[in-house]
XYZ file of C-alpha atoms in Angstrom:
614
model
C 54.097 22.126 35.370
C 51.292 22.425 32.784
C 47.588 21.715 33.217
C 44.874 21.350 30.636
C 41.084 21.191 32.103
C 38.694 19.331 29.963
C 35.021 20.519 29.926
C 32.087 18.662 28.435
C 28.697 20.562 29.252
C 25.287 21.564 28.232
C 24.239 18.296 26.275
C 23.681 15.284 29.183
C 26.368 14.237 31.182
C 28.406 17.096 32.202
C 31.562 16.518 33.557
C 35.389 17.842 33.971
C 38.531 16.450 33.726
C 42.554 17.997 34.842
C 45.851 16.736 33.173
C 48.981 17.737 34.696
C 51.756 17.343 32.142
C 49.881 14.869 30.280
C 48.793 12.711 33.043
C 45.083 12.406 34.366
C 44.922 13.729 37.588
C 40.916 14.099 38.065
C 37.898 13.267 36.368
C 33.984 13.735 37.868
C 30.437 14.174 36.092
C 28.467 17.271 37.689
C 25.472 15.294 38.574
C 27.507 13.230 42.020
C 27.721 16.848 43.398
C 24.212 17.919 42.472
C 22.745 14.645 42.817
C 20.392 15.359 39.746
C 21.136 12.336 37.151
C 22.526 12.842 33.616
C 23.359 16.701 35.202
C 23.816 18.588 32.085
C 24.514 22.262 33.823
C 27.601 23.823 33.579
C 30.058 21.754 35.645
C 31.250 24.248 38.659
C 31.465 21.561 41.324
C 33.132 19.485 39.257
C 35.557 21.831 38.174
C 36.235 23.171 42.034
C 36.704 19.188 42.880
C 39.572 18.419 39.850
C 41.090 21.858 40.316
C 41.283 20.882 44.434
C 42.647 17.706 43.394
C 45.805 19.390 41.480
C 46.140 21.673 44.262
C 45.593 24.480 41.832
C 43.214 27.234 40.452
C 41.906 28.259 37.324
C 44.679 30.908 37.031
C 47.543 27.726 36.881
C 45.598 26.254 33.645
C 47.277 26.559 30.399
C 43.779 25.974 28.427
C 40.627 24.979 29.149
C 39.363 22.661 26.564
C 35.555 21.865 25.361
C 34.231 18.988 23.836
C 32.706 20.273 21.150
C 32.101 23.229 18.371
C 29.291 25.013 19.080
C 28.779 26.694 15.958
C 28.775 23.085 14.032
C 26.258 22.224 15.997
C 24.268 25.341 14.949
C 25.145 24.551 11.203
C 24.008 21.320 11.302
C 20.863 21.890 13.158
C 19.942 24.896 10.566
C 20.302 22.967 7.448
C 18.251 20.172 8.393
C 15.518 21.881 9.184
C 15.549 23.549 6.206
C 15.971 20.544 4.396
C 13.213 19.226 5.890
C 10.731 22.361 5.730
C 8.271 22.963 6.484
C 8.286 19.841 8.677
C 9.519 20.698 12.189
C 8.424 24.012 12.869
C 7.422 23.079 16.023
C 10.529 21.995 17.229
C 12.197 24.915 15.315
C 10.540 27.526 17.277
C 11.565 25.604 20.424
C 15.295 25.047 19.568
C 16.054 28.298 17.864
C 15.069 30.753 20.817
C 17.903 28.571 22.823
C 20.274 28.786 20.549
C 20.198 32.377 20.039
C 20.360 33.711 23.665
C 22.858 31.182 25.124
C 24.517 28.272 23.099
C 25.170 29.901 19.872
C 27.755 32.369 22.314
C 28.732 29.176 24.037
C 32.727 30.626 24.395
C 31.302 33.955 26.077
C 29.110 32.293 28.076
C 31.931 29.816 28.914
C 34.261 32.590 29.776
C 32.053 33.772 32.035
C 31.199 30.657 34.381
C 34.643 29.823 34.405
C 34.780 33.688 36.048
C 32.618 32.698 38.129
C 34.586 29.744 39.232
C 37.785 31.368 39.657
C 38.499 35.389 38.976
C 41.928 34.315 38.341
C 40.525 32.910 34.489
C 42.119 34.592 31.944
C 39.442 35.033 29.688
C 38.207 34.020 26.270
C 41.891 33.701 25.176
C 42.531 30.785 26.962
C 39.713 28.696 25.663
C 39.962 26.159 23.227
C 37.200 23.689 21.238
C 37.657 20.190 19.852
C 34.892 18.579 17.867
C 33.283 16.207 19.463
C 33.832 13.066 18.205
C 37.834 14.122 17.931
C 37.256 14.422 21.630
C 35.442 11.046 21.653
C 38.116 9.538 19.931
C 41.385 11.379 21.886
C 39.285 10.007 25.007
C 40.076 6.399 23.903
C 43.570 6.256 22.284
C 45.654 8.646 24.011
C 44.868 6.958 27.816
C 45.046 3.312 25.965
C 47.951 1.017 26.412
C 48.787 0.938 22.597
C 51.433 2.804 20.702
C 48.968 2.510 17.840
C 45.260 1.763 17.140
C 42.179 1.762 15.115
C 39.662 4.309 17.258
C 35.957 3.682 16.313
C 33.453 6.628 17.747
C 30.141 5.573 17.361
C 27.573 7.331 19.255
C 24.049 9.343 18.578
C 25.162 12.770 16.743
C 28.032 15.153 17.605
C 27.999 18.038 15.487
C 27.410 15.998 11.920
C 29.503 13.246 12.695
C 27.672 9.919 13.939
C 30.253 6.846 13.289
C 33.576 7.757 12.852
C 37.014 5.615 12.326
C 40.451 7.404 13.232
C 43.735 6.063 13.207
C 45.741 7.161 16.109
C 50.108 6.514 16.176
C 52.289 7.609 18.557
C 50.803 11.523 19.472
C 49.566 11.611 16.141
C 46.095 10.828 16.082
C 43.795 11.779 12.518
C 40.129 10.930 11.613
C 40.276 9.156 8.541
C 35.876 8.361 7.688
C 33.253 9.579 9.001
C 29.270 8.613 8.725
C 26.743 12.296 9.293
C 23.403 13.031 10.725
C 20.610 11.348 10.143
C 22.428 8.359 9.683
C 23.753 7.297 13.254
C 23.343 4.132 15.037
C 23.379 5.244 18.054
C 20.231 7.202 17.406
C 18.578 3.877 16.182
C 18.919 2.241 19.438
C 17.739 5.507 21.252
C 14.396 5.023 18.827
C 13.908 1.580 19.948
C 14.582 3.078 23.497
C 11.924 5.015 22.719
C 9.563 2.540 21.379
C 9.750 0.482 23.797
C 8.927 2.985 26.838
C 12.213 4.145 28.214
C 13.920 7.295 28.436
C 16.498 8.298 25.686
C 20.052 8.666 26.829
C 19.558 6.667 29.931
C 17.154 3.847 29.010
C 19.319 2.195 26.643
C 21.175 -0.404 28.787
C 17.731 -1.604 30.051
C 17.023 -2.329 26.266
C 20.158 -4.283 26.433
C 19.237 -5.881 29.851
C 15.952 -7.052 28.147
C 16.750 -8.776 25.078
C 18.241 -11.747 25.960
C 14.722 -12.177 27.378
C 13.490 -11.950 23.418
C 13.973 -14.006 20.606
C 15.389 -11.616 17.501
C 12.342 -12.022 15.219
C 12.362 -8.479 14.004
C 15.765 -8.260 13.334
C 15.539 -8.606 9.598
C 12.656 -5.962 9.494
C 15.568 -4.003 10.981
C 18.098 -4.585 7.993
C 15.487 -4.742 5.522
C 13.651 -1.857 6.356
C 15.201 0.790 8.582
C 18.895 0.501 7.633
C 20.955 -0.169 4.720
C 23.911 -2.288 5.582
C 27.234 -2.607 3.412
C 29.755 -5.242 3.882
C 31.959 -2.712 5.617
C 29.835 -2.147 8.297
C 28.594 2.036 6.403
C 24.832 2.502 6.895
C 21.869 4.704 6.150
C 18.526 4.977 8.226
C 15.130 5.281 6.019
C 14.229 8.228 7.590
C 10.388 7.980 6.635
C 10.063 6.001 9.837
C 11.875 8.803 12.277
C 10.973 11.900 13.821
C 14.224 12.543 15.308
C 15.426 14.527 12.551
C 13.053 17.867 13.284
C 10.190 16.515 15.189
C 9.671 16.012 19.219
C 9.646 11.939 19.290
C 12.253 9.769 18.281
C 9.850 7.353 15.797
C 6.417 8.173 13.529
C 3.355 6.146 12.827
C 5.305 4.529 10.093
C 7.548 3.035 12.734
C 4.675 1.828 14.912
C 2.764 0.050 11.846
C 6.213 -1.305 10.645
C 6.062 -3.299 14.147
C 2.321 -3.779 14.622
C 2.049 -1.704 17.909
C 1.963 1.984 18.996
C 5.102 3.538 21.334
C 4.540 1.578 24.806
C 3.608 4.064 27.578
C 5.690 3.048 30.180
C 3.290 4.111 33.488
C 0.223 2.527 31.704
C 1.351 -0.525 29.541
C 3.467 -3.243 31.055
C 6.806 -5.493 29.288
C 5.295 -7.802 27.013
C 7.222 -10.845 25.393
C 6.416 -8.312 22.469
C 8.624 -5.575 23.470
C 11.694 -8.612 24.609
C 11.442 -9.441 21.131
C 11.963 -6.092 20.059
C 15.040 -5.169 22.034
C 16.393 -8.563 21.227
C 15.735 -7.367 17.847
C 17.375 -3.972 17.612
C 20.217 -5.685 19.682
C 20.889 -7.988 17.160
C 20.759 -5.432 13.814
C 23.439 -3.739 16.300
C 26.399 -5.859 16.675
C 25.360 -6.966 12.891
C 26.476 -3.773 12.241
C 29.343 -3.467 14.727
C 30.974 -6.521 13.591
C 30.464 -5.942 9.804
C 32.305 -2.986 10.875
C 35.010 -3.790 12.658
C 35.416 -6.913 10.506
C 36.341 -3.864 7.572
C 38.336 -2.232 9.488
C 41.485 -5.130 10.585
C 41.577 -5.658 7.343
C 41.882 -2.294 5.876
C 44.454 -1.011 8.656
C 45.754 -4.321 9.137
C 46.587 -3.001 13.227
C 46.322 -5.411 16.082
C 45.118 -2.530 18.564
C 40.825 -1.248 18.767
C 40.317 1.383 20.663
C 36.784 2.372 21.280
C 34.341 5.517 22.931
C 30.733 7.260 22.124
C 27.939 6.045 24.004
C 27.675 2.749 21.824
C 30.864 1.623 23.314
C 28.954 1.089 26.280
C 26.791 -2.005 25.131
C 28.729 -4.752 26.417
C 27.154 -7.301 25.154
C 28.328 -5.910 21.548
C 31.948 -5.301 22.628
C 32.041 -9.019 24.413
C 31.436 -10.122 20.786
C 34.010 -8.038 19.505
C 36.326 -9.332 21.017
C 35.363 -12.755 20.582
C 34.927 -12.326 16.965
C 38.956 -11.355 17.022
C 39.292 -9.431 14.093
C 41.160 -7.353 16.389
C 43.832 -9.136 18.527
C 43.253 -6.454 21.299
C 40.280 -3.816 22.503
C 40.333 -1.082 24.937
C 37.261 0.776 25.554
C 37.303 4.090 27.082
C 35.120 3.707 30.782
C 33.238 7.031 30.373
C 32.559 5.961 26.634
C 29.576 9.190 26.640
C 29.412 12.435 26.734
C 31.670 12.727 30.201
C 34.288 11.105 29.091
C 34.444 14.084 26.098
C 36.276 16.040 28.848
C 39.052 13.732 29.242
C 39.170 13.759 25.614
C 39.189 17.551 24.891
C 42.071 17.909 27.605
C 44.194 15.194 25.732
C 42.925 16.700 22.559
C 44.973 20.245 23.531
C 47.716 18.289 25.098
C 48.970 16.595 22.138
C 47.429 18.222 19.110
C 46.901 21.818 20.020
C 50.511 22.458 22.317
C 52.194 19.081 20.493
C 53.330 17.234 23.440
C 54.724 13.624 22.745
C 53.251 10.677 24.140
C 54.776 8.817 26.814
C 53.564 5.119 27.337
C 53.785 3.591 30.430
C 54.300 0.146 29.932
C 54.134 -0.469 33.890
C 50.183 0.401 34.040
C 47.185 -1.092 32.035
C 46.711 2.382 30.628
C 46.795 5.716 31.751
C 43.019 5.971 33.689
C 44.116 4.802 36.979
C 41.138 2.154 36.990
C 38.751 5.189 36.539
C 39.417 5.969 40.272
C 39.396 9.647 39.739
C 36.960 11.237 41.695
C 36.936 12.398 45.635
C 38.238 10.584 48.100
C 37.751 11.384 51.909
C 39.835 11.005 54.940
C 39.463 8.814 57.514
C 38.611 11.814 60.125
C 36.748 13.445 57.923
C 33.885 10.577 57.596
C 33.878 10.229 60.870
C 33.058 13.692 61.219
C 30.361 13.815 58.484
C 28.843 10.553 59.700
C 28.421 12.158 63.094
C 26.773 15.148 61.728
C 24.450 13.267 59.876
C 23.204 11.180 62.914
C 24.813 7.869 61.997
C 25.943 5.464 64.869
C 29.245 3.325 63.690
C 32.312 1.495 64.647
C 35.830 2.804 63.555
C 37.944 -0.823 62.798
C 41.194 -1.362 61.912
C 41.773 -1.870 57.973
C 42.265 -5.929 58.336
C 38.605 -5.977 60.639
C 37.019 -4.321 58.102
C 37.575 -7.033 55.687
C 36.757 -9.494 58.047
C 33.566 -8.134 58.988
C 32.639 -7.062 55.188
C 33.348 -10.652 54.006
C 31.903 -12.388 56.837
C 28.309 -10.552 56.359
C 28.603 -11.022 52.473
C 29.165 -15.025 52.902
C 25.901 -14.666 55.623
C 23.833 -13.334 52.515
C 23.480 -9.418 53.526
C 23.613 -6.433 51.264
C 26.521 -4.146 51.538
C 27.035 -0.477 51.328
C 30.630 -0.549 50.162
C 32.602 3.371 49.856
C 36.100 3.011 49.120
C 38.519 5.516 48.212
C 38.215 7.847 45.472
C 35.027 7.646 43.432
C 34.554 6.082 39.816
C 34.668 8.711 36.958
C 32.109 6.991 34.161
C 28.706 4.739 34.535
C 29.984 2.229 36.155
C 30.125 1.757 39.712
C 33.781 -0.269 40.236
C 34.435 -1.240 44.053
C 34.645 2.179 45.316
C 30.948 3.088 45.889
C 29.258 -0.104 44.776
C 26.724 -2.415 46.728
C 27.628 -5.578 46.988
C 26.023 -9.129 47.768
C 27.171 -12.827 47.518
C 26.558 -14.417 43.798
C 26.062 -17.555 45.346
C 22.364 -16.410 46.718
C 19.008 -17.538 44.690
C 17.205 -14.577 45.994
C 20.002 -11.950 45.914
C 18.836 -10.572 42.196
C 15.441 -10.077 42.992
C 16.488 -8.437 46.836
C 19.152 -6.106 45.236
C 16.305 -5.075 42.238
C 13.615 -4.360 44.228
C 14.326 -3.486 47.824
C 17.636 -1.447 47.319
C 17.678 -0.450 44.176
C 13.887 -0.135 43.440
C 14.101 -1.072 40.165
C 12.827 -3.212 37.249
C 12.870 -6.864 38.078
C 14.776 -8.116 34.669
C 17.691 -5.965 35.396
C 20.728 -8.038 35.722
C 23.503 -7.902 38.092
C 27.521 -7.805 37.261
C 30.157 -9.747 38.884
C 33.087 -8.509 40.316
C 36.124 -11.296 39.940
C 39.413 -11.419 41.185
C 40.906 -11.200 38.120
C 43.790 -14.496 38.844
C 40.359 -16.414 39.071
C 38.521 -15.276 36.143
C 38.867 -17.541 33.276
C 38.129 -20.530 35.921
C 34.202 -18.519 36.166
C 34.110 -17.110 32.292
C 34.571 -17.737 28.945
C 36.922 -14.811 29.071
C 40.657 -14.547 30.325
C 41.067 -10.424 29.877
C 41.259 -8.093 31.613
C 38.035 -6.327 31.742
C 38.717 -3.595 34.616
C 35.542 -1.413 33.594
C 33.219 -3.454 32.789
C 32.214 -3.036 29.576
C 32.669 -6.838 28.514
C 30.106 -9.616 28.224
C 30.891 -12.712 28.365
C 29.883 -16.640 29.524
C 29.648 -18.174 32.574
C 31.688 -21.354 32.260
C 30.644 -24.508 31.377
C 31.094 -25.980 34.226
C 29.778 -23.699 36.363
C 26.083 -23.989 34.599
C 23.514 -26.099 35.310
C 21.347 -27.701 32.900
C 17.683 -26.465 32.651
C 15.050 -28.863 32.354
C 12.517 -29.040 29.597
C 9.587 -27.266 31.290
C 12.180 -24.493 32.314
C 13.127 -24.204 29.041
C 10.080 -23.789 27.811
C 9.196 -20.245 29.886
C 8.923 -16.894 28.250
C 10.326 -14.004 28.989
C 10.398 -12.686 32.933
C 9.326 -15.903 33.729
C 12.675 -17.604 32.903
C 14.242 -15.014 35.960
C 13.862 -16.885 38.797
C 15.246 -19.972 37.333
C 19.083 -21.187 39.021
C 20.914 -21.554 36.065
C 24.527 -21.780 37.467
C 26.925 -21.565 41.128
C 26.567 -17.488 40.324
C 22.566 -16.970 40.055
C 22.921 -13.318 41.080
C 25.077 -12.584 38.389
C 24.359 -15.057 35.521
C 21.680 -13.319 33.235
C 19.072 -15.792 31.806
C 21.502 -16.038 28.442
C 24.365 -17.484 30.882
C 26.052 -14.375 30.536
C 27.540 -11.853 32.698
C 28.988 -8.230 32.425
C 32.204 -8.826 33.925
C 34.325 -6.829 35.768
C 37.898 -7.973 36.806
C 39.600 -6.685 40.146
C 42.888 -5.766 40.197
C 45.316 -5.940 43.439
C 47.533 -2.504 41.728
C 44.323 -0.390 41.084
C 41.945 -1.195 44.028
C 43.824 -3.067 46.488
C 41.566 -3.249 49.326
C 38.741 -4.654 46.817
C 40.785 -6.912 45.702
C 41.364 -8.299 49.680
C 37.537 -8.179 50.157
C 36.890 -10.207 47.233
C 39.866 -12.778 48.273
C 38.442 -12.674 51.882
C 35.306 -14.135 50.300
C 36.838 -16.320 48.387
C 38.593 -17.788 51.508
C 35.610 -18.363 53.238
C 32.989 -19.648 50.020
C 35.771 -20.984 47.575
C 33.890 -18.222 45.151
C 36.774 -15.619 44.148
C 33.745 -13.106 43.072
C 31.189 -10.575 44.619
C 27.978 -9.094 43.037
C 28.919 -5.481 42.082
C 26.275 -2.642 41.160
C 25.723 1.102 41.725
C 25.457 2.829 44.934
C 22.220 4.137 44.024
C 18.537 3.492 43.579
C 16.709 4.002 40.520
C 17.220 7.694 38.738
C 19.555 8.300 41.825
C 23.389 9.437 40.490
C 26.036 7.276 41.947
C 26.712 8.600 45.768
C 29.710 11.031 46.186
C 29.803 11.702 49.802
C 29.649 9.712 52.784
C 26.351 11.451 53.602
C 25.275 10.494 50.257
C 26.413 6.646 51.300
C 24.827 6.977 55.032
C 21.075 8.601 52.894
C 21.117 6.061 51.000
C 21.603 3.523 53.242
C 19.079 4.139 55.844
C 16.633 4.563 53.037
C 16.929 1.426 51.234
C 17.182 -2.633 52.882
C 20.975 -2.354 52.867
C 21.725 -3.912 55.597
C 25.693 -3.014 56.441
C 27.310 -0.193 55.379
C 30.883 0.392 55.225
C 32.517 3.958 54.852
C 36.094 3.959 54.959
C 37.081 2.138 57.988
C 33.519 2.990 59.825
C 30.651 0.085 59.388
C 27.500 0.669 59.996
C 24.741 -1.674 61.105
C 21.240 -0.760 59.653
C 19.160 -2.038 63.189
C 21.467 0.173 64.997
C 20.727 3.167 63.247
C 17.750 5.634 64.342
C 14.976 4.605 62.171
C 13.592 8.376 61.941
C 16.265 9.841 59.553
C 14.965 7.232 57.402
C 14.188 8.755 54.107
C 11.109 7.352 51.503
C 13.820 6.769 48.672
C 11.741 4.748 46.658
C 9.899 7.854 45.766
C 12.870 10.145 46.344
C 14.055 10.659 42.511
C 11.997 10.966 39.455
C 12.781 6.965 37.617
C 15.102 7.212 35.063
């Protein structure tokens, strides 16, 4: 037996990740154990859970692998600001001090948490670095389910590298063009991010959220005057209107005047149909980009397969086009497209490139990520016993009652605190600790937004389909396990808007029924879709049919167990918080269900002002 932990730390979205003879065994991010979001620490717990999971300790490992080369980094970061001198001293003097005492010695310091960990680590010796948008890109060929692919990385900065294209056959996978810092798109999306008052590296997908709520009448500002676009899809960012390069923003007062407005601040100055426009704006110049891109790219490779990671991957409203555009006949899209998923990457990385293990395909799975069901999973007796400790009064039913009584209070219109098996590794919450509600609801949208999640009211919803079912709901008939595909609700399950409808702006289009599935069709009639399948989630998959038998709708509302700037919950007392301190109304934990009016109302917890908003 051979084992290869993958580590990706100290940036935003620490996490780990164990192979066992080339197969994933465990993936987590850091931040479900510590509960603090976008957890950037070194990931101990996360390394304790994977090794637990293999049944090993750090003594077993053959490598440990990181995500990224430090001293790059350091490189990169020293010749820009001296490029740029003396602009950025401030943020020199800030940076440098941090490099110096702990990142520049990142393998030391390394060496020594693992210690810390385990005694049995070997040491330095044993440690091994991948850059990171290698890692990126091992992260989304080697688990696909093709033999060979295009792999397109595009995400804010790894060490120089922004945008890169690698070609990945068999084992052998090679980066064959690459795009550098300051040119990244990634980073132009985190600027608009900024802009428009949310928080870079987590706001994003609320920029993407908003803009179908804009019209795209900046758009051409955006490839006139920010970026330079080739027919190929190869860019470069006028950096006169950035401060990202050396300064302590993301955008200058070139950037505000370009747009007419300063940087919105987000606790003083509300969403305007301005700042819709905007996103729908920056969204646009995006998949411009994208599908210039990718357009290039099946031509010059002339491969069937995409495979795709970096924290761009993640806009599903880009990749739904993508697809749709079918340059490529096929795309697979790595579910922990950021900075987590690096780990998975880095262990595959050492696997086949550093210790030249073959590849084995197995043509019996989707791919090789086990639905992203990699994290902790918890035994019946166990919940029981931490659901007792915590004060929580529940029934224990048998696994066929539980689906009754789940489905039944889904088709009576409640919210649903649903834990399931092991955890999701990645953003995404995917039927395993998700809250749920039925589609078919008018109000469900606006309940889930702002009385469980306590969130933004614009915010849209995903639906989880059985996937048999899904091309009678969408314009899609793929398989689209991690949701990280947009695409249309159906024809004929719309319904026409009238004139005056039509004729709102912005937020005010929300509360307008636009198809069967209000609480998951977004005011575009599209939908992030997420297909459920009976071989990687089988007891979702009976939930969601159990619905269907009693509504004729084969599909559930799906998001995050979570509230706003919460991580996703690990633990069942992480499920049972959560759920007395939010209006879900059942929750279900294993085989035990919970009923919020018979819980004691005084371990009730204020959670809408538990965790600082994301």
């Amino acid at each position: 037996m051979s084992a290869i932990l993958g580590l990706s730390a100290f940036y935003h979205d620490s996490a780990a990740a164990l192979l066992v003879d080339g197969e994933i065994v465990a993936a987590a991010q850091e931040e479900r154990f510590t509960r603090k979001k976008h957890d950037a620490g070194f990931p101990a717990n996360a390394i304790e859970y994977v090794l637990s999971e293999g049944e090993m300790g750090l003594g077993d490992v053959e490598f440990v692998a990181f995500y990224d080369k430090p001293f790059l980094k350091f490189e990169r970061l020293i010749e820009t600001y001296i490029a740029n001198a003396p602009r950025g001293f401030r943020s020199f003097q800030m940076a440098i001090p941090v490099w110096i005492k702990e990142k520049l010695f990142q393998k030391s310091l390394l060496a020594r948490e693992l210690k810390q960990v385990d005694e049995a680590f070997a040491g330095r010796d044993k440690l091994l670095f991948a850059e990171h948008h290698f890692s990126h890109a091992a992260s989304a060929f080697y688990p696909s389910p093709f033999e060979e692919a295009v792999v397109l990385t595009l995400d804010g900065v790894g060490e120089w590298a922004t945008t890169t294209v690698a070609v990945g056959r068999g084992s052998d996978l090679k980066i064959v063009k690459e795009l550098h810092f300051p040119h990244s798109l990634g980073l132009l999306y985190s600027a608009f991010t900024y802009y428009t008052g949310f928080r870079v590296n987590s706001g994003e997908y609320k920029v993407m959220g908003l803009a179908p709520y804009g019209e795209p009448r900046f758009k051409d500002v955006i490839l006139d005057k920010l970026l330079d676009v080739k027919d190929d899809g190869s860019y470069r960012l006028d950096q006169k209107y950035f401060n990202y390069a050396t300064g302590l923003t993301m955008t200058n007062d070139r950037f505000s005047d370009l747009f007419g407005k300063p940087v919105r601040k987000p606790d003083v100055d509300p969403l305007e149909q301005f700042h819709m426009d905007v996103a729908a704006s920056v969204q646009a110049a995006t998949e411009e980009v994208v599908l210039r891109m990718t357009r290039a790219l099946a031509k010059e490779f002339d491969l069937p397969n995409l495979c795709m990671a970096g924290g761009v991957a993640l806009n599903c409203v880009a990749n739904g086009k993508i697809l749709r555009d079918g340059a490529f006949e096929n795309l697979w899209i790595q579910p922990a497209a950021g900075d987590a998923g690096g780990a998975v990457g880095a262990a595959y990385a050492a696997w086949h490139q550093e210790l030249g293990h073959e590849r084995r395909l197995d043509t019996t799975r989707r791919d090789a990520m086990r639905g992203a069901y990699l994290g902790p999973d918890f035994a019946q007796s166990d919940i029981e016993a931490r659901l007792t400790e915590a004060g929580a009064i529940f029934d224990t039913l048998t696994d066929e009652d539980v689906i009754e009584t789940t489905a039944d209070a889904l088709a009576d219109g409640k919210a649903i605190g649903w834990f399931n098996g092991r955890m999701e590794f990645g953003p995404r919450a995917l039927g395993a600790r998700s809250i749920l509600g039925d589609p078919r609801s008018e109000s469900m949208q606006k309940l889930l937004n702002l009385k469980v999640k306590f969130r933004e009211s614009f915010r849209p919803f995903a639906p989880s389909v059985l996937r048999e079912d899904v091309a009678d709901w969408f314009e899609i008939d793929d398989d689209s396990p991690y949701m990280l595909l947009v695409a249309g609700v159906s024809a004929e399950r719309r319904r026409e808007m009238t004139a005056e409808e039509n004729a709102l702006f912005g937020i005010d289009k929300l509360n307008v029924k636009r198809s069967e599935i209000p609480a998951v069709t977004h005011i575009d009639y599209s939908a992030r879709v997420q297909t459920v399948h009976a071989d990687t989630n089988p007891r979702y998959h009976k939930l969601i049919s159990a619905f269907k038998k009693r509504t004729g709708c084969p599909l559930v509302v799906n998001t995050s167990f979570n509230v706003r700037g919460e991580p996703i919950v690990c633990t069942p007392e992480d499920a049972f918080r959560c759920f007395m301190g939010t209006d879900i109304e059942v929750l279900v934990v294993g085989n035990c269900v919970l009923r919020k009016e018979q819980q004691d109302q005084s371990l009730a917890e204020d959670y809408k002002n538990k965790y600082e908003l994301d």
